[in-house]
Coordinates of C-alpha atoms in Angstrom, one line a residue:
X1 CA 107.6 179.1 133.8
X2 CA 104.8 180.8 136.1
X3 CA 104.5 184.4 136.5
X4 CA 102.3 185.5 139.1
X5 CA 99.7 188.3 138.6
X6 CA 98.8 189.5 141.8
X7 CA 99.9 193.1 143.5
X8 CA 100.9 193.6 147.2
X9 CA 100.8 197.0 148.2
X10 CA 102.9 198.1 151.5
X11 CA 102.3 201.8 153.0
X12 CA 103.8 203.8 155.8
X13 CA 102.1 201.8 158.4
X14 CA 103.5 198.7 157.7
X15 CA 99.8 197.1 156.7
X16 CA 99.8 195.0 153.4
X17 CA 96.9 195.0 150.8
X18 CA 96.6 192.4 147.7
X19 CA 94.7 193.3 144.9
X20 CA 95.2 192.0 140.5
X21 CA 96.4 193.2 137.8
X22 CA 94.0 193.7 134.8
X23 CA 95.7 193.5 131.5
X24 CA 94.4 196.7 129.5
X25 CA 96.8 197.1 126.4
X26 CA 99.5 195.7 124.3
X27 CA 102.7 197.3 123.3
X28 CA 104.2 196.5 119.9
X29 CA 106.8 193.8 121.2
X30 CA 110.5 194.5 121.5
X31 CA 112.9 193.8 118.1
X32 CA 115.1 191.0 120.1
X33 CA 114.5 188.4 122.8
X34 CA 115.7 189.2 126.0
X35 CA 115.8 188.5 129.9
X36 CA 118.0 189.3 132.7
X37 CA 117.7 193.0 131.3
X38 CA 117.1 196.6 133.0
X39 CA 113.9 198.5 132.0
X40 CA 113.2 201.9 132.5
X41 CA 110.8 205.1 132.1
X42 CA 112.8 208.6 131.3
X43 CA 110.9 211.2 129.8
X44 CA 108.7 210.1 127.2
X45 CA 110.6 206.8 126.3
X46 CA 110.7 203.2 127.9
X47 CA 114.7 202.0 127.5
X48 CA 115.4 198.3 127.4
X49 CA 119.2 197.7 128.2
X50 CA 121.4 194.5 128.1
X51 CA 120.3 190.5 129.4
X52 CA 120.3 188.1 127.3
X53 CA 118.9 185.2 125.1
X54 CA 119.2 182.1 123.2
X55 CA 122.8 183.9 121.1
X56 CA 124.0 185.1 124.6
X57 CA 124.7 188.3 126.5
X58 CA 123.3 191.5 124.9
X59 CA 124.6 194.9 124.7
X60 CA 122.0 196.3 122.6
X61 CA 119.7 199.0 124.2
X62 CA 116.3 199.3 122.5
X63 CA 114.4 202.8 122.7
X64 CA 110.2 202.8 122.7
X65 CA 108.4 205.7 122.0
X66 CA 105.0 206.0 124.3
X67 CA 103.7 209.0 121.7
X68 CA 104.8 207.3 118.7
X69 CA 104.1 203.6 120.0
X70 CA 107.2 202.5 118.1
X71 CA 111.1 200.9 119.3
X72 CA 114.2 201.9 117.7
X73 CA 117.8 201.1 118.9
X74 CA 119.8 203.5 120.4
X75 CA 123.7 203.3 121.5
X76 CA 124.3 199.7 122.8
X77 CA 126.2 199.1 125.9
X78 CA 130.3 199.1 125.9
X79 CA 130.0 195.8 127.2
X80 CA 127.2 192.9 127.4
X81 CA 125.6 192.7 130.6
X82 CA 122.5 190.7 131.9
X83 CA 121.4 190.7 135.9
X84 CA 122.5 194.2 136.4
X85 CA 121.0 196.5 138.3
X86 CA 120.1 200.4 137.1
X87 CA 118.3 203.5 138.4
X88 CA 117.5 207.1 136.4
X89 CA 119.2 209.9 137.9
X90 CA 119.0 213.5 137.0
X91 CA 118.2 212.8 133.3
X92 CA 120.4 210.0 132.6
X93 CA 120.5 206.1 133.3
X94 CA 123.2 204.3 135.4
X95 CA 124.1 200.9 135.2
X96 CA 125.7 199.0 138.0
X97 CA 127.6 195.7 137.9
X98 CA 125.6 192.4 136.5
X99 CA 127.7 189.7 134.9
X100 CA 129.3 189.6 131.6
X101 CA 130.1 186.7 129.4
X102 CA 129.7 184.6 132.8
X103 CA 131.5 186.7 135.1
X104 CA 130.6 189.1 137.5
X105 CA 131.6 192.1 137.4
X106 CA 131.8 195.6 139.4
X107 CA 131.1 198.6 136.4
X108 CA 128.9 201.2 136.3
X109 CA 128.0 202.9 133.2
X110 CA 126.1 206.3 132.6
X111 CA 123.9 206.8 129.5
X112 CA 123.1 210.4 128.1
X113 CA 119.9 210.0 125.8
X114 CA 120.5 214.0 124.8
X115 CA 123.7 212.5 123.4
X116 CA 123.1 209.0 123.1
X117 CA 126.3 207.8 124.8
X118 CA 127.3 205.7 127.2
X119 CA 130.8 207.1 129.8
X120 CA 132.4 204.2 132.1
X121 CA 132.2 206.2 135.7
X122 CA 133.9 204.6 138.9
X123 CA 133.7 201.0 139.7
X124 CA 132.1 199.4 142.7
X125 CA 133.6 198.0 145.4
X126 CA 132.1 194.6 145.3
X127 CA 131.3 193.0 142.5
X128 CA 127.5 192.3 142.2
X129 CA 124.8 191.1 140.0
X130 CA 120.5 190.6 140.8
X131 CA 121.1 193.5 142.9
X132 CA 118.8 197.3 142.9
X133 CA 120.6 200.5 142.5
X134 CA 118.2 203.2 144.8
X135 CA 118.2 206.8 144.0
X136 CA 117.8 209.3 147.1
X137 CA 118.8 212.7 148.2
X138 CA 121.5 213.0 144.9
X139 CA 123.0 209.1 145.8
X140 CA 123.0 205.8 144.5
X141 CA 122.7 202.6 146.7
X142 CA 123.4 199.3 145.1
X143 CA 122.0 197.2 147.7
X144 CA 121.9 193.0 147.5
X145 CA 122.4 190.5 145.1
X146 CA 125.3 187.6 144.8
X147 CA 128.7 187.1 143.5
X148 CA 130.1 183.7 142.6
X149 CA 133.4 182.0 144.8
X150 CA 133.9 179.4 142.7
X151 CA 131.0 177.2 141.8
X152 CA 129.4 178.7 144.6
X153 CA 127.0 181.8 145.3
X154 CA 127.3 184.2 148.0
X155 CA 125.3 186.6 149.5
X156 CA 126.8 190.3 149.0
X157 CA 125.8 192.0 152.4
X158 CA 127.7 195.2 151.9
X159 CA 125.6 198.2 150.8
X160 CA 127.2 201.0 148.6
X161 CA 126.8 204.6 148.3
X162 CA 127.7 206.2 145.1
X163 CA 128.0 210.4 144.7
X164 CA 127.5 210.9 140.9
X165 CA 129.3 214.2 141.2
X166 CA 132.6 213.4 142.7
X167 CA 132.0 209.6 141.0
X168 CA 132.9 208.4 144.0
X169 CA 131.9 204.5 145.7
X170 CA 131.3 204.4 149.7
X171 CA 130.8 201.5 151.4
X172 CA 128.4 202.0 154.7
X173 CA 128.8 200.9 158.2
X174 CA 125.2 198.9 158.1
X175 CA 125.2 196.0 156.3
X176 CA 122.0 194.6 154.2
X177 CA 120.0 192.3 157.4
X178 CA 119.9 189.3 155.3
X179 CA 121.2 188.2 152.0
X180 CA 119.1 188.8 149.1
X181 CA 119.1 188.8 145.8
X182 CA 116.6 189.8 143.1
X183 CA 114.3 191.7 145.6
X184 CA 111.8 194.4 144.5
X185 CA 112.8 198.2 145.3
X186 CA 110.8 201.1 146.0
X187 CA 111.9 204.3 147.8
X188 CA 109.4 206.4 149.9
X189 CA 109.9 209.2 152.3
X190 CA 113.5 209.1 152.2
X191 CA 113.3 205.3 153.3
X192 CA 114.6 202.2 150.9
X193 CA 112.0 199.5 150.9
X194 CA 112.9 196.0 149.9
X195 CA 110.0 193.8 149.3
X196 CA 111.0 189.5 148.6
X197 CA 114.3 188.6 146.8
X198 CA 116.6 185.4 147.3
X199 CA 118.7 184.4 150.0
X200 CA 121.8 182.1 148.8
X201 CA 122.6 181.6 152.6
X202 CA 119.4 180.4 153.7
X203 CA 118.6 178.7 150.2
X204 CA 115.2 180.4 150.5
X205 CA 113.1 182.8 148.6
X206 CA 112.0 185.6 151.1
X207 CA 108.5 187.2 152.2
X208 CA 109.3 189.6 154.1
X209 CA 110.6 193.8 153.5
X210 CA 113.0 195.1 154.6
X211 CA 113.4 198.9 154.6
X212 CA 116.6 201.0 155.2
X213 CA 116.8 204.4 156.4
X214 CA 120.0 206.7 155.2
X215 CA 119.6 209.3 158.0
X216 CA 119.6 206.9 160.8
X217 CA 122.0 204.1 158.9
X218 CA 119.6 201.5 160.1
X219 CA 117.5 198.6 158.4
X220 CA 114.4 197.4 159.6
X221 CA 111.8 194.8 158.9
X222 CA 108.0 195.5 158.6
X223 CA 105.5 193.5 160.3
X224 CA 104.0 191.2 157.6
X225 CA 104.7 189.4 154.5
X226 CA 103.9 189.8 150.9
X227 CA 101.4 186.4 150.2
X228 CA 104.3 184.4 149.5
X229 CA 107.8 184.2 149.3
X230 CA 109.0 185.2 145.4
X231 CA 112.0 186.8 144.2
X232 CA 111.9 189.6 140.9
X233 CA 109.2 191.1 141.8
X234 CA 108.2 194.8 140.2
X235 CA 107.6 197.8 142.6
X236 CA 107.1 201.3 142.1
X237 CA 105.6 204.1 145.1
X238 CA 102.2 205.2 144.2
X239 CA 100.9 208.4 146.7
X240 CA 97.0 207.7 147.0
X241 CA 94.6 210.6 148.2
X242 CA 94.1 210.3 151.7
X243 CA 90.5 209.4 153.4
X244 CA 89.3 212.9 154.9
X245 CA 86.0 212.6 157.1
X246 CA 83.5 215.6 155.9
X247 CA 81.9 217.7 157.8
X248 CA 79.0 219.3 157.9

């Protein structure tokens, strides 16, 4: 399997920039094998949560330390998951659907690290895996991914809203513009950006991004592609320094 190693950068202008990654440390590698799993930054820890390997589907969540350069294990999931989606909120990890033991499946779990446990909140409305869950203005939005009809996979085109304080799932008027599943998520300047991902519909990996706007409830798509269509890709918002001319 081929990973690629190039970065795409997208701003506010809709221009594209490539540039490569240069590999500059090693972490002490994680205690079990695992893909199809949810990674995360909160406070001074990386969290590793759920996928699965050669025995299966995981539930175990492994902890690492970026002071102490060291993993641990912390409270496993109440379920094993892999392709789920998850999102840090307000000092605590949510989990949203992904399948278990080969079924898909509409949960969403919350994760304390204060108190190291994990509370089953409200379910989605659809049930969903290879999706994103987007955090803005207090709200979750689990946005693309698939479900399986049979032996078949379908597109999930319906976009959710979820309000952690009333625990409370809305579905919204605008629909996703095209099927995708697996696509890279990044939220800037209270827009959702999706960059790539998979469409089941078309049977094609996807280029393009797509970004949604909550205030307006609209999607649009940016002028441009990334170099070439790919699906899992990584993305995180970086603010650079803006170019200011001197004078004299």
């Amino acid at each position: 399997m081929n990973a690629l190693r190039r970065a795409t950068f997208v701003n506010k202008d809709d221009r594209i920039h490539s540039s490569h990654w240069k590999l500059t440390a090693l972490f002490i590698v994680l205690s079990s094998r695992r893909a199809s799993f949810y990674a995360c930054r909160l406070d001074k820890n990386l969290y590793v949560i759920g996928g699965r390997n050669e025995t299966g589907y995981l539930s175990s969540v492994e902890c690492y330390n970026l002071e102490t350069n060291e993993w641990r294990y912390v409270s496993s999931l109440p379920q094993p998951l892999a392709a789920h989606a998850g999102a840090v909120h307000n000092g605590k990890i949510y989990i949203s659907g992904g399948v278990h033991n080969g079924e898909y499946v509409p949960w969403l779990y919350c994760y304390d690290p204060i108190m190291d446990v994990w509370a089953r909140k409200q379910d989605m409305n659809t049930k969903r895996a290879i999706h994103t869950l987007a955090v803005m203005n207090d709200r979750l939005y689990a946005i693309g991914g698939n479900h399986l009809k049979g032996f078949s996979h379908l597109d999930v085109m319906l976009v959710e809203c979820y309000d952690p304080k009333g625990d409370q799932w809305n579905i919204l008027q605008t629909p996703i513009l095209e099927g995708r599943s697996g696509p890279g998520c990044a939220v800037l300047d209270d827009s959702i950006y999706l960059v790539g991902g998979y469409s089941w519909s078309m049977g094609a990996y996807k280029s393009s991004t797509i970004c949604y706007s909550p205030e307006k409830g609209s999607w649009t798509e940016l002028e441009g592609d990334v170099a070439e269509p790919l699906a899992g890709p990584a993305c995180s918002t970086v603010i650079l320094p803006a170019c200011v001319p001197y004078n004299k």
